[in-house]
Amino acid sequence: MEFDVSRTVMLVPAGKTEGIFPAALGLVKALNDHGIKTALFKPFAGELDKDQEGKTICRACAYQAISAGKKSDVLEKVVANFHNLTDNEKPEIVIVEGVTGTPFDKDLMNADVCHALDADIITVCNGSCKGNKAAIDATLLPFKNAGKNRVLGSIEINHKAPRNAQGKRNLVLSGCAHCCSANGDSCSCKSESSPAAVTDILAKIEFSKENYAPRACDIAALIGGEIVSGDQNRRGFKVMFQGEEEKELKVLLTSSVPASTKAGIVILCDGVAGEIAGATVIKTDKSVWAVAEALAAFPAELVSDDEERAAYVADFAAKSIDDKLINLISEYDRNRTPLMSPAAFRYQLASSARAAHLRIALPEGDEPRTVKAAAIVAEQGIAVPVLYGNKEQINKVAAEQGVTLGEGVEIVDPEEIRANYVDRLVELRAKKGMTPEKAVETLKDNVFLATMMIERGEIDGLVSGAVHTTANTIRPAFQILKTAPSAKLVSGGFFMLMPEQVYFYADCAVNLNPNADEISEIAIQSADTAKAFGIDPRVALITYSTHNSGKGVDVDLMAQATELVKQKRPDLNVDGPLQYDAAVMPSVAAQKAPGSTVAGKATVFVFPSLSTGNTVYKAVQRSADLVAIGPLLQGLRKPVNDLSRGALVDDIVYTIAVTAIQAAQAKNN
């Protein structure tokens, strides 16, 4: 699978920072001005924006989906929109605007997006006092290792922002949130005994009221009002009431029609109607105080169609971006190890399978989870699912599952086609005593029948195991399809979709007690599988000892297997024996395996026995409630993949996608 090579930097708001578009737009413009092709990606539309299909997701729509337990779907769509951007614009660098404000838990959401896009991080904060360190630390807590270790520094926005007499903001963002200083340079939190906590400030973008002056049309949209006269693009900066000093950039709130005003925008409240010469008039049924409250919380976000404001903000903010920050972002280590997030992995699986559009056999055609998965696969265009069984019974199960099997789903009645494969099965298995009578009986097994169709090239791959045992699923493949010319054995592994990244576990399904040579082959197969699916293979051979810290049969076994892998495939990054914690935790790796290029950052895990591998994968999957795709069978001439009998619908969907990709790769080899 091919992946984008763009560097991704996400601007993450810290604490109560509400508007980061000046930093985002300024950074994009500054990078482009330096000849570095840069694009801005906004995962979620602002409060005043709408869903833009293929570009950004309506915030309310995303929140509804997440509330319904479909966060993974939302993140996958974020990844899809990101790839649309990079595929179309082909930027060198993408700046991602982090989520601000409600209704999300913004820190959790930003962490999820950061992991999904494998982004480096620049935090964005208001002011420069010690309160920002606490805000940044709290913001980064959900990011865990996949994010926190990749923070480049911070950008301070609204430097020297003013406050009103009450210390409150009015349609602006404030200065130091900790001590309420109006001037970041004179912040009372800065002292010899209490130095500024944020020492890695990469840029300071000063306050400009024009950055935050919304248009009359934006104000009307926020309060549900109607513009009755004047220029809808006129901007208002500060709220005022009757009796206060009137200026062009002020917004006058009143429940009566003034004879004249110097205010640029007048909001007539309580249903009052009228026109005022020289002013833009907005009418609303809301009270003065209700409108004032709404405007006090005006979202400091850029409305997508406000091109004038965007241009001004970009120019203004770019002036604060110096060469140091430009170089920090542009001098990108292309050898940095990428992380494959679950959302990115699912997207790549679906898109690659969709491009192949192959026929995948599902012999357990009337099994409820399988039927539901087939409907999803067909609807999303991932593959052409072929269900085996009685059409009437299958449609009945579909109805019970609340799904409709459309034209994209094929149903094969075994009774109608079984006789077509008797002669070929006899031909293939004659030396094993296969007779026509035995062939007829054997082909009553839908897995055998579907495998014969694969052998004939009529079907591209097979997924089974929701009902059948692993042996039932793979035995026909061993007998009919055989192993690939380059394979010495068949092994089984799982893609484990962890919260932050995707791992590959093997062997969890086939080989009971493999010897050192067999384990080395499993490790090599697993590394190649991981690489084929976009995961940088860093192979850890797992047991209860790290290197020579312990003794025992399994320790010797994995040590020997590690050496064999190094001999057979010196190009692979492999280490063992390693304990699991040493393989995944950098802090433990530093103590137990210093200098290892695998420990602390392993992506492929090879276990000493089927018992260990199967136990570990099930324990992790069920305890962490995550998707496990597989078992993926490695080493067969054509793809046949097993399912756990406890497989979830999503597990089946993505196993079908994996199978389709394997089939496409087999066709190309």
XYZ file of C-alpha atoms in Angstrom, residues 125 127-128 154-160 184-185 190 196 198 201-207 316-317 319-322 325:
29
model
C -1.682 29.164 24.210
C -0.217 34.611 27.267
C 3.116 33.565 28.678
C 4.448 26.411 21.626
C 3.038 29.410 19.833
C 1.640 32.241 21.927
C -1.336 34.027 20.413
C -3.031 37.295 21.341
C 0.139 38.649 22.902
C -0.616 41.983 24.627
C 2.233 39.460 28.401
C 5.568 41.243 28.749
C 7.116 36.192 35.609
C 7.868 31.656 32.736
C 6.644 27.857 28.783
C 7.922 29.608 22.688
C 8.418 29.332 18.942
C 6.495 32.476 17.998
C 4.444 35.252 19.589
C 1.511 36.494 17.554
C 0.319 39.807 18.932
C -3.285 40.775 19.313
C -0.691 39.524 10.107
C 0.281 36.264 11.788
C 4.948 38.391 10.186
C 5.535 36.768 13.607
C 6.819 33.493 12.162
C 10.607 33.613 11.923
C 10.257 28.021 13.339
